[in-house]
Short mmCIF file of C-alpha atoms in Angstrom, two decimals:
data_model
loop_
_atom_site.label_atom_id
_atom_site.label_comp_id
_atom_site.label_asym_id
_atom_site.label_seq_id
_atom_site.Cartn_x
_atom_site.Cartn_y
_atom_site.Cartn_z
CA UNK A 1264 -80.58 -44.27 -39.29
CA UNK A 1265 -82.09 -42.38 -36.18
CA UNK A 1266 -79.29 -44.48 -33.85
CA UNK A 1267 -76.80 -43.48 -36.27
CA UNK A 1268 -77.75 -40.01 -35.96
CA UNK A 1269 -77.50 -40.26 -31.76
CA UNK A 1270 -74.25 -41.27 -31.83
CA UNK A 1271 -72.69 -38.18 -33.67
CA UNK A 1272 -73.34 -36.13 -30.81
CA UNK A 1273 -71.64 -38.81 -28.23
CA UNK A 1274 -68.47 -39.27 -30.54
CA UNK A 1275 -68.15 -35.38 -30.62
CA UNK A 1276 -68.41 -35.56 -26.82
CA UNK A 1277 -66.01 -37.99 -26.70
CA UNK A 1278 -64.02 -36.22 -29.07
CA UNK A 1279 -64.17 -33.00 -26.98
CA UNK A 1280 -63.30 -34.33 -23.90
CA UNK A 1281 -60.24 -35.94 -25.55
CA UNK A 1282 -59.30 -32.39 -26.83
CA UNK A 1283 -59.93 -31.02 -23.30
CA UNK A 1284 -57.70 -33.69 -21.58
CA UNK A 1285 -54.75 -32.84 -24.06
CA UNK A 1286 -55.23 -29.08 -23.21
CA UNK A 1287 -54.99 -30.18 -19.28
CA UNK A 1288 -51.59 -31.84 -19.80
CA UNK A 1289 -50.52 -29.26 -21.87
CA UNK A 1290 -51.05 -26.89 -19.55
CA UNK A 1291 -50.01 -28.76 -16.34
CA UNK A 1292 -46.24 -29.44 -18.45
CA UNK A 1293 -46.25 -25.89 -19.48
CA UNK A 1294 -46.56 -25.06 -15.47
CA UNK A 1295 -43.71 -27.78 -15.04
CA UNK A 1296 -41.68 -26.64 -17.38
CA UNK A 1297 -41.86 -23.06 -16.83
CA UNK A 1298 -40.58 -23.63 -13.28
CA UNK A 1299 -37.95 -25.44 -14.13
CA UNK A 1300 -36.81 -22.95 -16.91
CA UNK A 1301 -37.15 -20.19 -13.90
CA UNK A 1302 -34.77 -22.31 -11.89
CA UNK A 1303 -32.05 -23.22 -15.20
CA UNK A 1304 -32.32 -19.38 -15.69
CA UNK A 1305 -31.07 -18.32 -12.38
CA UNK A 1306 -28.73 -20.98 -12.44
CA UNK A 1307 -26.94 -19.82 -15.68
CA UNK A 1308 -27.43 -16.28 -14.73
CA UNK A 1309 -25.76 -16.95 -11.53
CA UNK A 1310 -23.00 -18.45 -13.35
CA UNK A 1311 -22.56 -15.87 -16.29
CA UNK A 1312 -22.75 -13.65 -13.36
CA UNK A 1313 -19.71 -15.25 -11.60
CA UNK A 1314 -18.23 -15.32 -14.56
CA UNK A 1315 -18.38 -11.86 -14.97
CA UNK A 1316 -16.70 -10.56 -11.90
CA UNK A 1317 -14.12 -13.40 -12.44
CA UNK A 1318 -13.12 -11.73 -15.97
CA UNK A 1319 -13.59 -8.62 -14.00
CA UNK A 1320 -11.22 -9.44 -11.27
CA UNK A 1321 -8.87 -10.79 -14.54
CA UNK A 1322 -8.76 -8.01 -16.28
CA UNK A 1323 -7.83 -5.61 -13.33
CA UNK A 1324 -5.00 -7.52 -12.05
CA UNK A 1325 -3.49 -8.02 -15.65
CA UNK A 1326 -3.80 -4.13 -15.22
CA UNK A 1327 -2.36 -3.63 -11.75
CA UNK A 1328 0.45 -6.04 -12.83
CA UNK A 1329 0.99 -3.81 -15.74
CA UNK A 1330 0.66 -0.46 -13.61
CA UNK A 1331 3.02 -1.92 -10.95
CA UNK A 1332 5.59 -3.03 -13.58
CA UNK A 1333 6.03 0.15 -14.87
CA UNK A 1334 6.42 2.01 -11.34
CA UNK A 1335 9.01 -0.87 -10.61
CA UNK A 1336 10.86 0.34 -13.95
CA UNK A 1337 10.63 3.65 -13.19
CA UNK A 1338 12.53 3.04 -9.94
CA UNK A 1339 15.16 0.79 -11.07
CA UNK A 1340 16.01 4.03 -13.50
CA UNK A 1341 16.17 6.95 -10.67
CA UNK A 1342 15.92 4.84 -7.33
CA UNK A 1343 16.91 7.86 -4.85
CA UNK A 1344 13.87 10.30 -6.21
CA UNK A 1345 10.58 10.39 -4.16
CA UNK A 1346 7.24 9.21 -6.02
CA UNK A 1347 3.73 10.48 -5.41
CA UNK A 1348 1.20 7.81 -5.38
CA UNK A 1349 0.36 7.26 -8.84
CA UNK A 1350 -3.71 7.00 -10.48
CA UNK A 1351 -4.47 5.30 -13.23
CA UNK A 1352 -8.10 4.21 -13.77
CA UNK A 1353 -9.51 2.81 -10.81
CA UNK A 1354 -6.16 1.91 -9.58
CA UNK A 1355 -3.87 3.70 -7.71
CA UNK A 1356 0.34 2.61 -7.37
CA UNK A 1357 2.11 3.55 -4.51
CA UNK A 1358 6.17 3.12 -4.08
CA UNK A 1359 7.61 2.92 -0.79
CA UNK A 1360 11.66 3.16 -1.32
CA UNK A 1361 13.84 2.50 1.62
CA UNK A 1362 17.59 3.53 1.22
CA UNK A 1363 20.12 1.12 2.99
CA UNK A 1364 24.02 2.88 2.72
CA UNK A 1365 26.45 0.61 2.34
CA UNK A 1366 30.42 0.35 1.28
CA UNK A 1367 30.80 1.56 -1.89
CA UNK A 1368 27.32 2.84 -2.65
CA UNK A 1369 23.69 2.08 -1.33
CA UNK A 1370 20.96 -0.16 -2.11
CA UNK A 1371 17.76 0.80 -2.24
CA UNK A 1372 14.89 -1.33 -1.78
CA UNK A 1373 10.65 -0.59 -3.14
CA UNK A 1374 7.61 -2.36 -2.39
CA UNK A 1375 5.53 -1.45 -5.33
CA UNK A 1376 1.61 -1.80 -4.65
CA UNK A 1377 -1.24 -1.14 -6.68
CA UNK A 1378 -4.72 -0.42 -4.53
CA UNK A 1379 -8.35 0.03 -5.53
CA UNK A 1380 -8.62 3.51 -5.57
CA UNK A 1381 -11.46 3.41 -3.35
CA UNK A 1382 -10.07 1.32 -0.82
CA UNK A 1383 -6.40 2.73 -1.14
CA UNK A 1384 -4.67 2.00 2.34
CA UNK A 1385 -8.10 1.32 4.50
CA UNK A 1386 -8.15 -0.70 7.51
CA UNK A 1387 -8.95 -4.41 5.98
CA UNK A 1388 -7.97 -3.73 2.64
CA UNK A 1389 -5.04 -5.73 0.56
CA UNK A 1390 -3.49 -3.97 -2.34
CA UNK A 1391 -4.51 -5.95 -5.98
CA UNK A 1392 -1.18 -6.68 -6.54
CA UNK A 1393 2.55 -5.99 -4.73
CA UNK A 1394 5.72 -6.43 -5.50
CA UNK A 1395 9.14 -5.70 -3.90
CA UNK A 1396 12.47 -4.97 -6.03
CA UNK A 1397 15.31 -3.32 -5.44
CA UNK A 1398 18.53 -1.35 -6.99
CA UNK A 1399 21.78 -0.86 -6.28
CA UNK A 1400 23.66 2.02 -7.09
CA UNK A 1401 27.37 2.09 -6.60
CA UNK A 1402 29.72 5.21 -5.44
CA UNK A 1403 30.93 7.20 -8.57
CA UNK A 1404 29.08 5.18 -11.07
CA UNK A 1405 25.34 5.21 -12.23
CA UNK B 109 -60.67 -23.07 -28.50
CA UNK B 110 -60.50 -26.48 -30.28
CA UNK B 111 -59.91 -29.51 -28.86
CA UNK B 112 -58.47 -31.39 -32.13
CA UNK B 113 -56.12 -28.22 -32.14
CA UNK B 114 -54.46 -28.70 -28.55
CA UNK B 115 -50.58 -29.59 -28.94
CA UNK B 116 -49.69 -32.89 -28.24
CA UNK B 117 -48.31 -33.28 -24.94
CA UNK B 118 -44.15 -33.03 -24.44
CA UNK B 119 -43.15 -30.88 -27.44
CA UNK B 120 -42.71 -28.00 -25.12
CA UNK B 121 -40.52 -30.21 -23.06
CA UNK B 122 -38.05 -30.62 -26.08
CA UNK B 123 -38.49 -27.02 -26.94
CA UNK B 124 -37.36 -26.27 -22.91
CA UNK B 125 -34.37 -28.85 -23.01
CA UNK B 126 -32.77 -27.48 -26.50
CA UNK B 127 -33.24 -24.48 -25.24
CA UNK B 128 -31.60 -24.94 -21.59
CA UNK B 129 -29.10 -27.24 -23.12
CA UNK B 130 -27.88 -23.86 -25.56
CA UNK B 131 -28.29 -21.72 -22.01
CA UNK B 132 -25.92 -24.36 -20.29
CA UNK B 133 -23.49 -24.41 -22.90
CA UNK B 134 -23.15 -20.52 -23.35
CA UNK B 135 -22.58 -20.62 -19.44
CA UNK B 136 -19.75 -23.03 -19.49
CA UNK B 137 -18.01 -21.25 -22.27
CA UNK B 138 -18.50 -17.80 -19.99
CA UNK B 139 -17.00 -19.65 -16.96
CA UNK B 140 -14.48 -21.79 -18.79
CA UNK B 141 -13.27 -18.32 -20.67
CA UNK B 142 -13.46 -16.22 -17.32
CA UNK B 143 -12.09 -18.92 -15.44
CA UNK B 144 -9.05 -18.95 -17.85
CA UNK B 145 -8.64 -15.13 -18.29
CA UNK B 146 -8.08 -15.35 -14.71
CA UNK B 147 -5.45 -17.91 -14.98
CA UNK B 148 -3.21 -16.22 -17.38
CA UNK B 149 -3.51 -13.07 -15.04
CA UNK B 150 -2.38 -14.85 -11.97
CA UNK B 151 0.26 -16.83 -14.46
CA UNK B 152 1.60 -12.72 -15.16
CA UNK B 153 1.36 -11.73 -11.71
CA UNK B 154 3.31 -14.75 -10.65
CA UNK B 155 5.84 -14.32 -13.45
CA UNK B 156 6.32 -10.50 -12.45
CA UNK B 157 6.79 -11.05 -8.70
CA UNK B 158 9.54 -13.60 -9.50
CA UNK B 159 11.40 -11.59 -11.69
CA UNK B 160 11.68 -8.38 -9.58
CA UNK B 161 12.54 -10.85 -6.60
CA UNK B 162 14.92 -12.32 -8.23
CA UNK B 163 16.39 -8.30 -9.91
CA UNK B 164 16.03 -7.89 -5.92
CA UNK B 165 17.97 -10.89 -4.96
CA UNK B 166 20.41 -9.98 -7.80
CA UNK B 167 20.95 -5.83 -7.29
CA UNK B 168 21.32 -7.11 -3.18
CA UNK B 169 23.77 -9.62 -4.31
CA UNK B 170 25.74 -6.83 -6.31
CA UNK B 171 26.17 -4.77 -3.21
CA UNK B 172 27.16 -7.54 -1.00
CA UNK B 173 29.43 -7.92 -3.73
CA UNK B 174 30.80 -3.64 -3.72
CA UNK B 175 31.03 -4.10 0.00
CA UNK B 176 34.03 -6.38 -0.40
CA UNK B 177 35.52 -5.40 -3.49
CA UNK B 178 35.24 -1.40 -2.72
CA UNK B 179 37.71 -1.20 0.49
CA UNK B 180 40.37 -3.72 -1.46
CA UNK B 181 40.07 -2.02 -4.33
CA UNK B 182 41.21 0.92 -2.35
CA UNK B 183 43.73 -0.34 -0.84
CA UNK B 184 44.90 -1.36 -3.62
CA UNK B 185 44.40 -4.56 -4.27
CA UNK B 186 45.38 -6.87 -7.61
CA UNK B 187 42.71 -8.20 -9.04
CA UNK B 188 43.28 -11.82 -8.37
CA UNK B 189 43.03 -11.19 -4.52
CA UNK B 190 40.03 -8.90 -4.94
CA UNK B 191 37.70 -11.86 -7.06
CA UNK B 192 39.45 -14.63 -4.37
CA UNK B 193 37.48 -12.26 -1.43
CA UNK B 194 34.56 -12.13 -3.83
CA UNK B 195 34.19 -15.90 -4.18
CA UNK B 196 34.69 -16.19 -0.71
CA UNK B 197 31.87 -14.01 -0.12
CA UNK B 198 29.61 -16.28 -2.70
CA UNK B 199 30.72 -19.12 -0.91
CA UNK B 200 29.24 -18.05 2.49
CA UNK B 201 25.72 -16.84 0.85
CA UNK B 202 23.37 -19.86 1.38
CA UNK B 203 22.20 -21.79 -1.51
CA UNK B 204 18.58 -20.96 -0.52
CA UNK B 205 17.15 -17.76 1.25
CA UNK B 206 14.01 -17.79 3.23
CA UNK B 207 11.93 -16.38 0.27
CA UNK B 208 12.81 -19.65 -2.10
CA UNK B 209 15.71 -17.59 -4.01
CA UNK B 210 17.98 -20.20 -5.27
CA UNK B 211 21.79 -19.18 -5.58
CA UNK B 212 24.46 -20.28 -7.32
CA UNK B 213 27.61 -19.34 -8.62
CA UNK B 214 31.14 -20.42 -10.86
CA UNK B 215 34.22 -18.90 -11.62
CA UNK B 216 34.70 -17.68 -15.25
CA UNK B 217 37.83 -17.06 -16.21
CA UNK B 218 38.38 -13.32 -14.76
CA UNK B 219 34.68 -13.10 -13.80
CA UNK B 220 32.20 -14.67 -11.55
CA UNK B 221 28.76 -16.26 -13.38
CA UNK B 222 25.97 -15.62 -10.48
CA UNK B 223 22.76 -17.27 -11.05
CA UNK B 224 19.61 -16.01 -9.44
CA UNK B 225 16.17 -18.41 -10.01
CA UNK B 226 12.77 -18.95 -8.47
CA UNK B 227 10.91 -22.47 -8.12
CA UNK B 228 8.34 -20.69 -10.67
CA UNK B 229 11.23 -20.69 -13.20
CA UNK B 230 11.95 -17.45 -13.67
CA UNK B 231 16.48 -17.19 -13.69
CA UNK B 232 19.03 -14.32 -13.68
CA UNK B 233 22.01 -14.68 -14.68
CA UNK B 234 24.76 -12.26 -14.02
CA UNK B 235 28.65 -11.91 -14.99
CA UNK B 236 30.58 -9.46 -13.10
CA UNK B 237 34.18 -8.76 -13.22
CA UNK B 238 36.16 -5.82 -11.89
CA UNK B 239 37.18 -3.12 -14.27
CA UNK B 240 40.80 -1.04 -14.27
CA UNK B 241 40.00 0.73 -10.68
CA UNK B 242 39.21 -2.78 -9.33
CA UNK B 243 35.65 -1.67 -9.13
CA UNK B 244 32.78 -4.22 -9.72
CA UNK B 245 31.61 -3.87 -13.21
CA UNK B 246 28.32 -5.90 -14.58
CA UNK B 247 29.17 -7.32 -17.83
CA UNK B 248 25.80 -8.91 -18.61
CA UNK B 249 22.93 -9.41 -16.80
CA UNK B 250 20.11 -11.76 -18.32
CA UNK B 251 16.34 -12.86 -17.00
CA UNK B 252 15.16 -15.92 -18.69
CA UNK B 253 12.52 -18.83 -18.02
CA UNK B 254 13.24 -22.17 -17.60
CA UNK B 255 10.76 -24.69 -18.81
CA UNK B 256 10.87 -27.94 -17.15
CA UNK B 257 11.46 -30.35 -19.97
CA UNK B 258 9.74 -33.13 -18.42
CA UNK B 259 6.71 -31.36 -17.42
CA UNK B 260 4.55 -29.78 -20.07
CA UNK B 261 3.24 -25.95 -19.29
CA UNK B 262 -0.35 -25.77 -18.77
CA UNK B 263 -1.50 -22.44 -19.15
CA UNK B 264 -5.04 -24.07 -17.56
CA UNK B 265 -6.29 -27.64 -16.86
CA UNK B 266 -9.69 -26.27 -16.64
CA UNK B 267 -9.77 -26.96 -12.53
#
């Protein structure tokens, strides 16, 4: 009975220490495993992040294409009038018309560009998107 | 702080890898989206530019066109001499400019068909004839797309 009685203590030691080795791997995964969730984090950050300025960058060319479109239409209907640069949002849509005479009328030919407002025409900077038409527009007709 | 109560070693680690497994998903569907978004932009921008160059190629064509047929027509020229200078004039215009503008051209009836198009695939197609002064006169002028029939359109391989 009395060396039963000794041995409770030693099997709740044992017990214990068990516990306390479960709580030392625990912790030392947790440690693991919050580093590597640090580094997935700024991984997928850095990618939704990307991602962001990508859809960005998307949605103001679709809008620059859109912007420069209409200042393209705009010339083909009254090619010989002058055209202020043009802002819309953060864009800005310039039209440079050059007028080429020729028998039996003249042809005029635009470079339509849409800049960053910001950056419009700066040493370095490339318009978001250009394009160059042109009209003809014949003696005595329209 | 019990010892029987301490959580069994590697159910946080399944709890992490769901978990970054849902973040890695929900950042491949935010690139994959972006990444197309940006496709179909460039896909408009590319489809714009080639149909202004080839309205460019098309109004330049037009006056090459007036710069024959204007000084015949007054001199008073018949209209079968006036569209035999104009075809000679088509005739001399290379098949190909330096930009990638394809040409081409046919005789229709009292008309010429001119055909503008760009390797994207974007086409113009113009019929011009001469009216009663002998002036040019447009008597349709058309943009369309070709699709190559061979080769499927993909909007985005995901590349």
């Amino acid at each position: 009975m009395a060396s039963r009685l000794a041995r409770v203590p030693a099997r709740v030691a044992a017990a214990r220490s068990a516990g306390n080795g479960r709580w030392r791997a625990f912790t030392v995964e947790a440690v693991g495993l919050l580093a590597v969730t640090a580094f997935c984090l700024a991984v997928v950050v850095g990618l939704v992040g990307a991602a962001a300025a990508r859809s960005a960058d998307a949605r103001e060319l679709t809008q620059a294409v859109a912007l420069v479109q209409n200042a393209a239409e705009s010339f083909a209907a009254d090619p010989s009038s002058q055209r202020a640069p043009e802002l819309s949002g953060d864009l800005v849509v310039t039209t440079s018309v050059e007028t080429q005479p020729c028998e039996g009328g003249a042809l005029y030919r635009a470079r339509v560009e849409a800049w960053r407002a910001q950056e419009a025409h700066s040493p370095g900077a490339e318009p978001v998107f250009a394009l160059e038409t042109a009209r003809f527009v014949g003696r005595g007709r329209p | 702080m019990s010892g029987d109560r301490a959580p069994r070693a590697g159910s946080l680690s399944v709890f992490v890898l769901v978990f970054g497994l849902c973040l890695a998903v929900l950042a491949l569907l935010a690139a994959a989206t972006a990444e197309a978004s940006w496709a179909v932009a460039e896909r408009q921008a590319q489809t714009a530019e080639a149909t202004y160059a080839n309205e460019a190629a098309g109004q330049e064509g037009l006056a090459g066109l007036e710069t024959v047929a204007a000084p015949l027509a007054a001199l008073g020229a018949g209209e079968d001499e006036v569209l035999a200078a104009l075809e000679r004039w088509c005739a001399e215009q290379p098949e190909k400019n330096a930009d990638g503008t394809a040409f081409s051209w046919a005789r229709d009836g009292q008309a010429l068909a001119l055909s503008w198009s760009q390797p994207e695939g974007r086409r113009l197609d113009a019929l011009v004839a001469l009216d009663e002064g002998g002036r040019l006169a447009v008597r349709s002028w058309r943009a369309t797309t070709v699709i190559p029939s061979q080769e499927p359109e993909h909007l985005w391989s995901g590349q």
